[in-house]
DNA sequence: GATTTTACTGACCTTCGGGTCAGTAAGAAA
DNA sequence: TTTCTTACTGACCCGAAGGTCAGTAAAATC
């Protein structure tokens, strides 16, 4: 009995809510696409999650793909918007700045919701060149620029070696990507210990593995 | 006219070839799964590529998934088998060994056929825990062990610092994974220059970014 | 050449899921 | 209360693709 109230948290919500529907559908879509990607995502399930019937989706979105685009776009902007201002102040040693940047990156990209987005785009990016492109500029592009600034400042202050890394700073954050990828594939069977990995990452990034610095 | 000969290279091949069929089907399967992943892979297309009809596939494989498993398994073993012996001799400085290992890894994993396999498993691995598991031991496990050996030997010879990296050597090869992932997503729009990336990778791995080695 | 075996075919079956639309009822207007 | 508008429903449609199997013909056996 009381079929309406037991699968959604809200009770007594009105049945006709034109304004709220699109956002609710997009939200349900994000969760479904995160779990299953585009192909395995199921519109009946999305509808059920959103507390509506499948037909209603088509009142607001032209097709599954249109809903997917809307979901991705909203997700990209919301996830990326968050980590905007956090790194803006350039106080501290280069070592501190880089450490803070990495912590931030692991937090968002490895543990947080950005990972699901990353996975979707890695999987289904071919069909979304425009999304891929804006994702690139919001993440890789921006991150690389920020890193270059930090490193250049470090060189000026006499803290940082001049090296090819200055032009390709992605190698510095690569282990974080590795960690995310590893957990995507092996989390259930062979999880990585975050603390140890992070420590090793920091250590290699700052000092390398060799004892001597001569060629 | 002559419908039989124009899509397959062989002409005059006998029509009943029980022994060769499985390998041919697996081969066609690999190519199809590489291009489309599991879900979008199409058995009619695989059959056409193998020069047979769809029904024939089911003479040799129980299901699409069984064919997928066979294809993955053959692919993994063949790719891994190749790079087996190449690293077996431990001659040279640690620097030389690590450089050689990385070159090998980039060659196979980034440019070569291993990338497609990696992508499929990353994308669709959830449904194949056993494949994922064996893939892990064949690649990550084996690679980590090899790295640890090289590093331990380096420490003994006084070439390598003692550091947390010794226990988590994956951070050393992480940039190669990053490179592969980057190209998967952005190759068409924002390709990375391999030579520069590789140089930066090597440089960071050996020396880190800091000028001083004190804390 | 006649008979038997079996690799192989392709039309067909079935399921799944995206997409449709005639019908329903909630809420506004009168 | 009656009428009208429209948000919403869910049974249905249909194409796509995994899977089946009676039939065919190539080769082996006699």
Short mmCIF file of C-alpha atoms (C1' of nucleotides) in Angstrom, two decimals:
data_model
loop_
_atom_site.label_atom_id
_atom_site.label_comp_id
_atom_site.label_asym_id
_atom_site.label_seq_id
_atom_site.Cartn_x
_atom_site.Cartn_y
_atom_site.Cartn_z
CA UNK A 1 0.00 0.00 0.00
CA UNK A 2 0.95 3.61 -0.30
CA UNK A 3 2.92 2.96 -3.45
CA UNK A 4 3.78 6.57 -4.08
CA UNK A 5 5.75 7.42 -1.00
CA UNK A 6 8.04 4.48 -0.38
CA UNK A 7 10.64 4.89 -3.11
CA UNK A 8 11.13 8.64 -3.02
CA UNK A 9 12.05 10.65 0.04
CA UNK A 10 9.48 13.40 -0.48
CA UNK A 11 5.92 12.75 0.45
CA UNK A 12 2.91 14.75 -0.62
CA UNK A 13 4.71 16.31 -3.53
CA UNK A 14 2.42 17.66 -6.21
CA UNK A 15 2.12 15.53 -9.31
CA UNK A 16 2.49 18.20 -11.95
CA UNK A 17 5.75 20.12 -11.65
CA UNK A 18 6.88 21.35 -15.00
CA UNK A 19 9.68 23.51 -13.68
CA UNK A 20 11.42 20.98 -11.49
CA UNK A 21 11.22 18.00 -13.82
CA UNK A 22 14.17 18.69 -16.13
CA UNK A 23 16.62 19.11 -13.27
CA UNK A 24 15.31 15.99 -11.57
CA UNK A 25 15.59 13.99 -14.75
CA UNK A 26 19.10 15.24 -15.38
CA UNK A 27 20.05 14.36 -11.83
CA UNK A 28 18.69 10.85 -12.17
CA UNK A 29 20.42 10.62 -15.54
CA UNK A 30 23.80 11.57 -14.09
CA UNK A 31 23.55 8.86 -11.50
CA UNK A 32 22.51 6.29 -14.09
CA UNK A 33 25.17 7.28 -16.64
CA UNK A 34 27.80 7.25 -13.91
CA UNK A 35 26.95 3.71 -13.03
CA UNK A 36 26.43 2.24 -16.46
CA UNK A 37 27.80 4.54 -19.13
CA UNK A 38 25.70 5.49 -22.11
CA UNK A 39 24.83 2.16 -23.65
CA UNK A 40 23.86 0.27 -20.55
CA UNK A 41 21.99 3.20 -19.08
CA UNK A 42 18.29 2.43 -19.03
CA UNK A 43 15.60 5.06 -19.48
CA UNK A 44 13.02 3.14 -17.49
CA UNK A 45 15.42 3.08 -14.58
CA UNK A 46 16.13 6.78 -14.94
CA UNK A 47 12.42 7.47 -14.96
CA UNK A 48 11.90 5.36 -11.88
CA UNK A 49 14.70 7.14 -10.06
CA UNK A 50 13.23 10.49 -10.98
CA UNK A 51 9.83 9.30 -9.77
CA UNK A 52 8.14 9.63 -13.16
CA UNK A 53 7.31 7.49 -16.15
CA UNK A 54 9.48 7.04 -19.19
CA UNK A 55 7.18 9.06 -21.38
CA UNK A 56 7.72 12.14 -19.26
CA UNK A 57 11.39 12.15 -20.11
CA UNK A 58 10.44 12.72 -23.71
CA UNK A 59 8.42 15.78 -22.79
CA UNK A 60 11.66 17.46 -21.80
CA UNK A 61 14.37 15.74 -23.82
CA UNK A 62 14.38 14.76 -27.44
CA UNK A 63 16.28 11.52 -27.06
CA UNK A 64 18.51 9.48 -24.83
CA UNK A 65 21.51 11.18 -26.34
CA UNK A 66 20.08 14.63 -25.69
CA UNK A 67 19.56 13.72 -22.06
CA UNK A 68 23.09 12.36 -21.91
CA UNK A 69 24.51 15.59 -23.29
CA UNK A 70 22.54 17.65 -20.80
CA UNK A 71 23.67 15.45 -17.93
CA UNK A 72 27.32 15.51 -18.91
CA UNK A 73 27.33 19.22 -19.45
CA UNK A 74 25.80 19.97 -16.11
CA UNK A 75 28.11 17.54 -14.40
CA UNK A 76 31.24 18.94 -16.01
CA UNK A 77 30.44 22.49 -15.10
CA UNK A 78 29.37 21.70 -11.54
CA UNK A 79 32.33 19.48 -10.73
CA UNK A 80 34.90 21.73 -12.33
CA UNK A 81 33.47 24.92 -10.94
CA UNK A 82 34.16 23.83 -7.38
CA UNK A 83 37.93 23.70 -7.47
CA UNK A 84 38.16 27.14 -8.96
CA UNK A 85 39.46 29.56 -6.37
CA UNK A 86 41.25 27.19 -4.04
CA UNK A 87 44.66 27.45 -5.64
CA UNK A 88 44.64 31.10 -6.46
CA UNK A 89 46.83 32.36 -3.65
CA UNK A 90 50.51 31.74 -4.24
CA UNK A 91 51.80 31.77 -0.68
CA UNK A 92 54.41 29.38 0.64
CA UNK A 93 57.34 27.44 -0.74
CA UNK A 94 57.10 25.61 -4.04
CA UNK A 95 57.11 22.43 -2.09
CA UNK A 96 54.08 23.53 -0.12
CA UNK A 97 52.25 24.76 -3.19
CA UNK A 98 52.79 21.55 -5.10
CA UNK A 99 51.80 19.45 -2.14
CA UNK A 100 48.62 21.42 -1.71
CA UNK A 101 47.83 21.13 -5.41
CA UNK A 102 48.27 17.40 -5.32
CA UNK A 103 46.13 16.98 -2.24
CA UNK A 104 43.44 18.95 -3.95
CA UNK A 105 43.73 16.86 -7.07
CA UNK A 106 43.58 13.53 -5.29
CA UNK A 107 40.60 14.73 -3.29
CA UNK A 108 38.56 15.70 -6.33
CA UNK A 109 39.79 13.44 -9.01
CA UNK A 110 40.45 10.24 -7.18
CA UNK A 111 38.04 10.09 -4.30
CA UNK A 112 35.34 12.45 -5.48
CA UNK A 113 32.71 12.65 -8.16
CA UNK A 114 35.15 13.79 -10.80
CA UNK A 115 36.27 10.22 -11.18
CA UNK A 116 32.92 9.02 -12.46
CA UNK A 117 32.85 11.85 -14.96
CA UNK A 118 36.36 11.03 -16.05
CA UNK A 119 35.39 7.43 -16.59
CA UNK A 120 32.35 8.29 -18.67
CA UNK A 121 34.31 10.63 -20.91
CA UNK A 122 37.11 8.13 -21.28
CA UNK A 123 34.58 5.51 -22.26
CA UNK A 124 32.17 7.43 -24.39
CA UNK A 125 34.11 10.52 -25.34
CA UNK A 126 34.27 9.68 -29.02
CA UNK A 127 30.66 10.64 -29.45
CA UNK A 128 31.12 13.95 -27.62
CA UNK A 129 33.97 15.90 -29.21
CA UNK A 130 32.72 19.24 -27.95
CA UNK A 131 32.34 17.99 -24.38
CA UNK A 132 35.77 16.39 -24.54
CA UNK A 133 37.26 19.60 -25.78
CA UNK A 134 35.79 21.76 -23.04
CA UNK A 135 36.69 19.13 -20.47
CA UNK A 136 40.27 19.30 -21.67
CA UNK A 137 40.49 23.04 -21.29
CA UNK A 138 38.81 22.96 -17.90
CA UNK A 139 41.07 20.30 -16.45
CA UNK A 140 44.28 19.51 -18.32
CA UNK A 141 44.78 22.92 -19.83
CA UNK A 142 44.06 24.84 -16.66
CA UNK A 143 46.06 22.43 -14.54
CA UNK A 144 49.09 22.59 -16.80
CA UNK A 145 49.04 26.38 -16.80
CA UNK A 146 48.83 26.51 -13.04
CA UNK A 147 51.69 24.03 -12.67
CA UNK A 148 53.87 25.97 -15.06
CA UNK A 149 53.29 29.14 -13.06
CA UNK A 150 54.21 27.46 -9.81
CA UNK A 151 57.33 25.94 -11.32
CA UNK A 152 58.44 29.14 -13.01
CA UNK A 153 58.05 30.96 -9.72
CA UNK A 154 60.04 28.19 -8.06
CA UNK A 155 62.87 28.57 -10.56
CA UNK A 156 63.01 32.29 -9.89
CA UNK A 157 63.18 31.70 -6.18
CA UNK A 158 65.98 29.19 -6.60
CA UNK A 159 63.91 26.26 -5.39
CA UNK A 160 63.33 24.42 -8.64
CA UNK A 161 65.73 22.87 -11.12
CA UNK A 162 65.56 23.93 -14.71
CA UNK A 163 64.53 20.79 -16.61
CA UNK A 164 62.29 19.43 -19.36
CA UNK A 165 59.61 18.97 -16.71
CA UNK A 166 58.96 22.70 -16.76
CA UNK A 167 57.46 22.37 -20.24
CA UNK A 168 55.59 19.14 -19.63
CA UNK A 169 54.43 19.42 -16.04
CA UNK A 170 51.77 16.74 -16.55
CA UNK A 171 54.35 14.16 -15.57
CA UNK A 172 54.15 15.58 -12.07
CA UNK A 173 50.48 14.80 -11.56
CA UNK A 174 50.48 11.61 -13.62
CA UNK A 175 50.61 9.32 -10.58
CA UNK A 176 47.27 10.73 -9.43
CA UNK A 177 45.76 9.71 -12.75
CA UNK A 178 47.41 6.35 -12.40
CA UNK A 179 45.86 5.95 -8.97
CA UNK A 180 42.42 6.78 -10.29
CA UNK A 181 42.77 4.41 -13.21
CA UNK A 182 44.11 1.64 -11.03
CA UNK A 183 41.18 1.92 -8.68
CA UNK A 184 38.72 1.94 -11.55
CA UNK A 185 40.00 -1.40 -12.72
CA UNK A 186 41.22 -3.13 -9.60
CA UNK A 187 39.60 -1.47 -6.62
CA UNK A 188 37.61 -4.54 -5.67
CA UNK A 189 40.42 -7.02 -6.17
CA UNK A 190 43.70 -5.20 -5.61
CA UNK A 191 43.15 -1.80 -4.02
CA UNK A 192 46.05 0.58 -3.62
CA UNK A 193 46.84 2.07 -0.26
CA UNK A 194 46.37 5.78 -0.66
CA UNK A 195 48.69 7.05 2.08
CA UNK A 196 51.67 5.09 0.90
CA UNK A 197 51.03 5.89 -2.72
CA UNK A 198 50.71 9.58 -2.03
CA UNK A 199 53.92 9.61 -0.03
CA UNK A 200 55.81 7.86 -2.81
CA UNK A 201 54.34 10.23 -5.36
CA UNK A 202 55.48 13.30 -3.44
CA UNK A 203 58.89 11.81 -2.86
CA UNK A 204 59.56 10.96 -6.47
CA UNK A 205 58.22 14.25 -7.67
CA UNK A 206 60.55 16.25 -5.46
CA UNK A 207 63.68 14.15 -5.40
CA UNK A 208 63.64 11.47 -8.07
CA UNK A 209 65.11 8.07 -7.40
CA UNK A 210 68.81 8.58 -7.95
CA UNK A 211 71.33 9.34 -5.24
CA UNK A 212 73.58 11.51 -7.36
CA UNK A 213 72.50 14.38 -9.53
CA UNK A 214 75.26 14.06 -12.06
CA UNK A 215 74.69 12.44 -15.42
CA UNK B 1 30.77 -11.01 -59.56
CA UNK B 2 33.13 -13.32 -57.79
CA UNK B 3 31.68 -12.39 -54.45
CA UNK B 4 33.82 -14.76 -52.46
CA UNK B 5 37.24 -13.39 -53.20
CA UNK B 6 36.94 -9.65 -52.88
CA UNK B 7 36.66 -9.18 -49.13
CA UNK B 8 39.17 -11.73 -47.93
CA UNK B 9 42.77 -11.91 -49.00
CA UNK B 10 42.89 -15.65 -49.56
CA UNK B 11 41.40 -17.05 -52.68
CA UNK B 12 40.56 -20.66 -53.29
CA UNK B 13 40.53 -21.50 -49.62
CA UNK B 14 38.61 -24.62 -48.72
CA UNK B 15 35.20 -24.02 -47.19
CA UNK B 16 35.38 -26.48 -44.32
CA UNK B 17 38.30 -25.80 -42.00
CA UNK B 18 37.48 -26.88 -38.53
CA UNK B 19 40.99 -26.40 -37.16
CA UNK B 20 41.58 -22.88 -38.33
CA UNK B 21 38.16 -21.45 -37.56
CA UNK B 22 38.52 -20.72 -33.83
CA UNK B 23 41.73 -18.75 -34.28
CA UNK B 24 40.22 -16.81 -37.18
CA UNK B 25 37.10 -16.02 -35.23
CA UNK B 26 39.13 -14.91 -32.23
CA UNK B 27 41.25 -12.76 -34.46
CA UNK B 28 38.21 -11.11 -36.02
CA UNK B 29 36.79 -10.75 -32.53
CA UNK B 30 39.86 -8.97 -31.22
CA UNK B 31 39.68 -6.46 -34.02
CA UNK B 32 35.97 -5.89 -33.46
CA UNK B 33 36.23 -5.62 -29.68
CA UNK B 34 39.16 -3.26 -30.02
CA UNK B 35 37.11 -0.95 -32.19
CA UNK B 36 33.79 -1.10 -30.38
CA UNK B 37 34.19 -2.59 -26.93
CA UNK B 38 31.96 -5.40 -25.80
CA UNK B 39 28.49 -3.91 -26.09
CA UNK B 40 28.79 -2.32 -29.48
CA UNK B 41 30.68 -5.24 -30.93
CA UNK B 42 28.48 -6.97 -33.47
CA UNK B 43 28.57 -10.70 -34.13
CA UNK B 44 27.41 -10.37 -37.72
CA UNK B 45 30.33 -8.06 -38.36
CA UNK B 46 32.74 -10.43 -36.66
CA UNK B 47 31.41 -13.26 -38.78
CA UNK B 48 31.79 -11.22 -41.94
CA UNK B 49 35.35 -10.29 -41.04
CA UNK B 50 36.17 -13.92 -40.38
CA UNK B 51 34.61 -14.84 -43.71
CA UNK B 52 31.90 -17.04 -42.23
CA UNK B 53 28.30 -16.79 -41.12
CA UNK B 54 27.13 -15.91 -37.64
CA UNK B 55 25.96 -19.40 -36.92
CA UNK B 56 29.46 -20.76 -37.34
CA UNK B 57 30.65 -18.69 -34.41
CA UNK B 58 28.29 -20.66 -32.21
CA UNK B 59 29.84 -23.94 -33.34
CA UNK B 60 33.02 -22.89 -31.58
CA UNK B 61 31.93 -20.46 -28.86
CA UNK B 62 29.04 -20.68 -26.47
CA UNK B 63 28.18 -17.02 -26.42
CA UNK B 64 29.37 -13.54 -27.22
CA UNK B 65 30.88 -13.32 -23.77
CA UNK B 66 32.75 -16.59 -24.21
CA UNK B 67 34.22 -15.28 -27.44
CA UNK B 68 35.15 -12.06 -25.69
CA UNK B 69 36.93 -13.96 -22.96
CA UNK B 70 38.84 -16.03 -25.47
CA UNK B 71 39.83 -12.92 -27.41
CA UNK B 72 40.98 -11.07 -24.32
CA UNK B 73 42.93 -14.00 -23.03
CA UNK B 74 44.75 -14.58 -26.29
CA UNK B 75 45.48 -10.90 -26.61
CA UNK B 76 46.84 -10.54 -23.10
CA UNK B 77 49.09 -13.55 -23.32
CA UNK B 78 50.43 -12.67 -26.75
CA UNK B 79 51.19 -9.07 -25.87
CA UNK B 80 52.71 -9.92 -22.52
CA UNK B 81 54.67 -12.85 -23.88
CA UNK B 82 56.52 -10.61 -26.26
CA UNK B 83 57.91 -8.27 -23.68
CA UNK B 84 58.83 -11.21 -21.53
CA UNK B 85 62.34 -11.99 -22.56
CA UNK B 86 63.33 -8.47 -23.48
CA UNK B 87 63.85 -7.40 -19.90
CA UNK B 88 65.37 -10.62 -18.68
CA UNK B 89 69.02 -9.63 -18.72
CA UNK B 90 69.93 -7.29 -15.89
CA UNK B 91 73.02 -5.71 -17.36
CA UNK B 92 73.86 -2.03 -17.11
CA UNK B 93 73.37 0.79 -14.66
CA UNK B 94 70.06 1.30 -12.92
CA UNK B 95 69.57 4.30 -15.08
CA UNK B 96 69.98 2.23 -18.20
CA UNK B 97 67.72 -0.51 -16.94
CA UNK B 98 64.92 1.84 -16.02
CA UNK B 99 65.22 3.71 -19.29
CA UNK B 100 65.01 0.49 -21.20
CA UNK B 101 62.01 -0.65 -19.20
CA UNK B 102 60.20 2.58 -19.89
CA UNK B 103 60.95 2.49 -23.58
CA UNK B 104 59.57 -0.99 -23.68
CA UNK B 105 56.49 0.05 -21.81
CA UNK B 106 55.74 3.07 -23.97
CA UNK B 107 56.26 0.99 -27.08
CA UNK B 108 53.77 -1.68 -26.08
CA UNK B 109 51.37 0.08 -23.87
CA UNK B 110 51.10 3.47 -25.46
CA UNK B 111 51.78 3.05 -29.13
CA UNK B 112 51.09 -0.61 -29.52
CA UNK B 113 48.27 -3.04 -29.35
CA UNK B 114 48.16 -3.20 -25.58
CA UNK B 115 46.39 0.13 -25.46
CA UNK B 116 43.18 -1.15 -27.03
CA UNK B 117 43.10 -4.02 -24.60
CA UNK B 118 43.70 -1.68 -21.71
CA UNK B 119 40.85 0.52 -22.84
CA UNK B 120 38.41 -2.32 -23.14
CA UNK B 121 39.20 -3.63 -19.70
CA UNK B 122 39.06 -0.18 -18.18
CA UNK B 123 35.71 0.42 -19.79
CA UNK B 124 34.00 -2.91 -19.49
CA UNK B 125 36.01 -4.74 -16.90
CA UNK B 126 33.30 -4.75 -14.24
CA UNK B 127 31.56 -7.67 -15.83
CA UNK B 128 34.75 -9.73 -16.15
CA UNK B 129 36.32 -10.00 -12.70
CA UNK B 130 38.38 -13.06 -13.58
CA UNK B 131 39.83 -11.43 -16.68
CA UNK B 132 40.59 -8.30 -14.72
CA UNK B 133 42.28 -10.31 -12.06
CA UNK B 134 44.53 -12.23 -14.41
CA UNK B 135 45.27 -9.06 -16.32
CA UNK B 136 46.39 -7.47 -13.07
CA UNK B 137 48.81 -10.23 -12.23
CA UNK B 138 50.15 -10.35 -15.76
CA UNK B 139 50.82 -6.64 -16.01
CA UNK B 140 50.76 -4.60 -12.82
CA UNK B 141 51.93 -7.36 -10.54
CA UNK B 142 54.73 -8.50 -12.78
CA UNK B 143 55.79 -4.96 -13.58
CA UNK B 144 55.91 -3.95 -9.94
CA UNK B 145 58.00 -6.95 -9.03
CA UNK B 146 60.46 -6.25 -11.80
CA UNK B 147 60.75 -2.62 -10.78
CA UNK B 148 61.34 -3.51 -7.18
CA UNK B 149 64.14 -5.84 -8.19
CA UNK B 150 65.82 -3.20 -10.30
CA UNK B 151 65.53 -0.62 -7.53
CA UNK B 152 66.78 -2.95 -4.81
CA UNK B 153 69.77 -3.80 -6.95
CA UNK B 154 70.31 -0.08 -7.48
CA UNK B 155 70.29 0.56 -3.76
CA UNK B 156 72.90 -2.13 -3.23
CA UNK B 157 75.10 -0.64 -5.90
CA UNK B 158 74.80 2.81 -4.36
CA UNK B 159 72.93 4.27 -7.31
CA UNK B 160 69.48 4.59 -5.84
CA UNK B 161 68.16 6.53 -2.86
CA UNK B 162 66.28 4.72 -0.19
CA UNK B 163 62.78 6.16 -0.30
CA UNK B 164 59.07 5.31 -0.16
CA UNK B 165 59.23 4.83 -3.93
CA UNK B 166 60.95 1.51 -3.39
CA UNK B 167 57.73 0.09 -2.01
CA UNK B 168 55.38 1.74 -4.46
CA UNK B 169 57.32 1.75 -7.71
CA UNK B 170 54.17 2.26 -9.76
CA UNK B 171 54.67 5.99 -9.39
CA UNK B 172 57.68 5.61 -11.66
CA UNK B 173 55.74 4.32 -14.64
CA UNK B 174 52.59 6.33 -13.95
CA UNK B 175 53.38 8.97 -16.59
CA UNK B 176 53.27 6.28 -19.26
CA UNK B 177 49.76 5.40 -18.16
CA UNK B 178 48.92 9.08 -18.16
CA UNK B 179 50.20 9.39 -21.70
CA UNK B 180 48.08 6.48 -22.84
CA UNK B 181 44.97 7.81 -21.14
CA UNK B 182 45.54 11.30 -22.46
CA UNK B 183 45.79 10.04 -25.99
CA UNK B 184 42.68 7.95 -25.58
CA UNK B 185 40.66 11.01 -24.74
CA UNK B 186 42.38 13.85 -26.55
CA UNK B 187 44.46 12.38 -29.34
CA UNK B 188 42.37 13.96 -32.08
CA UNK B 189 42.05 17.37 -30.44
CA UNK B 190 45.08 17.88 -28.20
CA UNK B 191 47.76 15.29 -28.91
CA UNK B 192 50.83 15.10 -26.68
CA UNK B 193 54.29 15.19 -28.18
CA UNK B 194 55.87 11.90 -27.30
CA UNK B 195 59.54 12.86 -27.39
CA UNK B 196 59.15 15.78 -25.04
CA UNK B 197 56.89 13.88 -22.72
CA UNK B 198 59.25 10.96 -22.52
CA UNK B 199 62.19 13.20 -21.79
CA UNK B 200 60.30 14.95 -19.00
CA UNK B 201 59.22 11.63 -17.59
CA UNK B 202 62.76 10.30 -17.45
CA UNK B 203 64.02 13.53 -15.98
CA UNK B 204 61.51 13.68 -13.16
CA UNK B 205 61.87 10.01 -12.41
CA UNK B 206 65.62 10.28 -11.94
CA UNK B 207 66.05 13.70 -10.42
CA UNK B 208 62.77 15.15 -9.21
CA UNK B 209 62.06 18.84 -9.55
CA UNK B 210 63.85 20.37 -6.58
CA UNK B 211 67.31 21.84 -6.66
CA UNK B 212 68.25 20.88 -3.15
CA UNK B 213 67.91 17.49 -1.61
CA UNK B 214 67.42 18.68 1.92
CA UNK B 215 64.00 18.71 3.52
"C1'" DG C 1 29.23 -43.69 -57.70
"C1'" DA C 2 26.49 -44.13 -53.50
"C1'" DT C 3 26.16 -43.21 -48.69
"C1'" DT C 4 27.27 -41.03 -44.47
"C1'" DT C 5 29.10 -37.51 -41.73
"C1'" DT C 6 29.48 -32.83 -40.35
"C1'" DA C 7 31.16 -27.95 -41.18
"C1'" DC C 8 28.60 -24.43 -42.41
"C1'" DT C 9 24.58 -21.40 -43.70
"C1'" DG C 10 21.05 -17.90 -43.13
"C1'" DA C 11 16.31 -17.39 -42.21
"C1'" DC C 12 14.05 -17.20 -38.12
"C1'" DC C 13 13.13 -16.62 -33.04
"C1'" DT C 14 13.30 -13.90 -28.87
"C1'" DT C 15 14.59 -10.36 -25.91
"C1'" DC C 16 15.68 -5.80 -24.91
"C1'" DG C 17 15.13 -1.14 -24.79
"C1'" DG C 18 14.59 3.46 -27.12
"C1'" DG C 19 10.81 5.95 -28.65
"C1'" DT C 20 5.47 7.01 -29.40
"C1'" DC C 21 0.88 8.49 -28.48
"C1'" DA C 22 -3.98 7.93 -27.19
"C1'" DG C 23 -5.78 8.36 -22.92
"C1'" DT C 24 -6.03 10.20 -17.96
"C1'" DA C 25 -6.47 13.35 -14.44
"C1'" DA C 26 -4.60 17.44 -11.98
"C1'" DG C 27 -5.21 22.04 -11.72
"C1'" DA C 28 -6.66 26.55 -13.71
"C1'" DA C 29 -10.36 29.29 -15.59
"C1'" DA C 30 -15.09 30.44 -16.00
"C1'" DT D 1 -19.78 22.73 -11.03
"C1'" DT D 2 -18.43 22.61 -15.58
"C1'" DT D 3 -15.06 23.27 -19.03
"C1'" DC D 4 -10.57 23.56 -20.74
"C1'" DT D 5 -5.67 23.01 -20.82
"C1'" DT D 6 -1.72 20.22 -20.33
"C1'" DA D 7 1.56 17.47 -17.35
"C1'" DC D 8 1.85 12.94 -17.09
"C1'" DT D 9 1.11 7.86 -17.84
"C1'" DG D 10 2.13 3.26 -19.53
"C1'" DA D 11 0.76 0.06 -22.97
"C1'" DC D 12 2.40 -0.41 -27.26
"C1'" DC D 13 5.56 -0.17 -31.45
"C1'" DC D 14 9.62 -1.53 -33.74
"C1'" DG D 15 14.40 -1.99 -34.96
"C1'" DA D 16 18.61 -4.11 -33.45
"C1'" DA D 17 21.18 -7.78 -32.14
"C1'" DG D 18 22.16 -12.17 -29.53
"C1'" DG D 19 21.10 -16.77 -30.20
"C1'" DT D 20 18.88 -21.19 -32.69
"C1'" DC D 21 18.26 -24.88 -35.87
"C1'" DA D 22 16.45 -27.23 -40.05
"C1'" DG D 23 18.57 -27.55 -44.16
"C1'" DT D 24 22.69 -27.70 -47.45
"C1'" DA D 25 26.66 -29.26 -49.48
"C1'" DA D 26 31.56 -30.35 -48.95
"C1'" DA D 27 34.37 -33.93 -47.86
"C1'" DA D 28 35.20 -38.51 -45.98
"C1'" DT D 29 34.10 -43.43 -46.19
"C1'" DC D 30 32.59 -47.29 -48.39
#
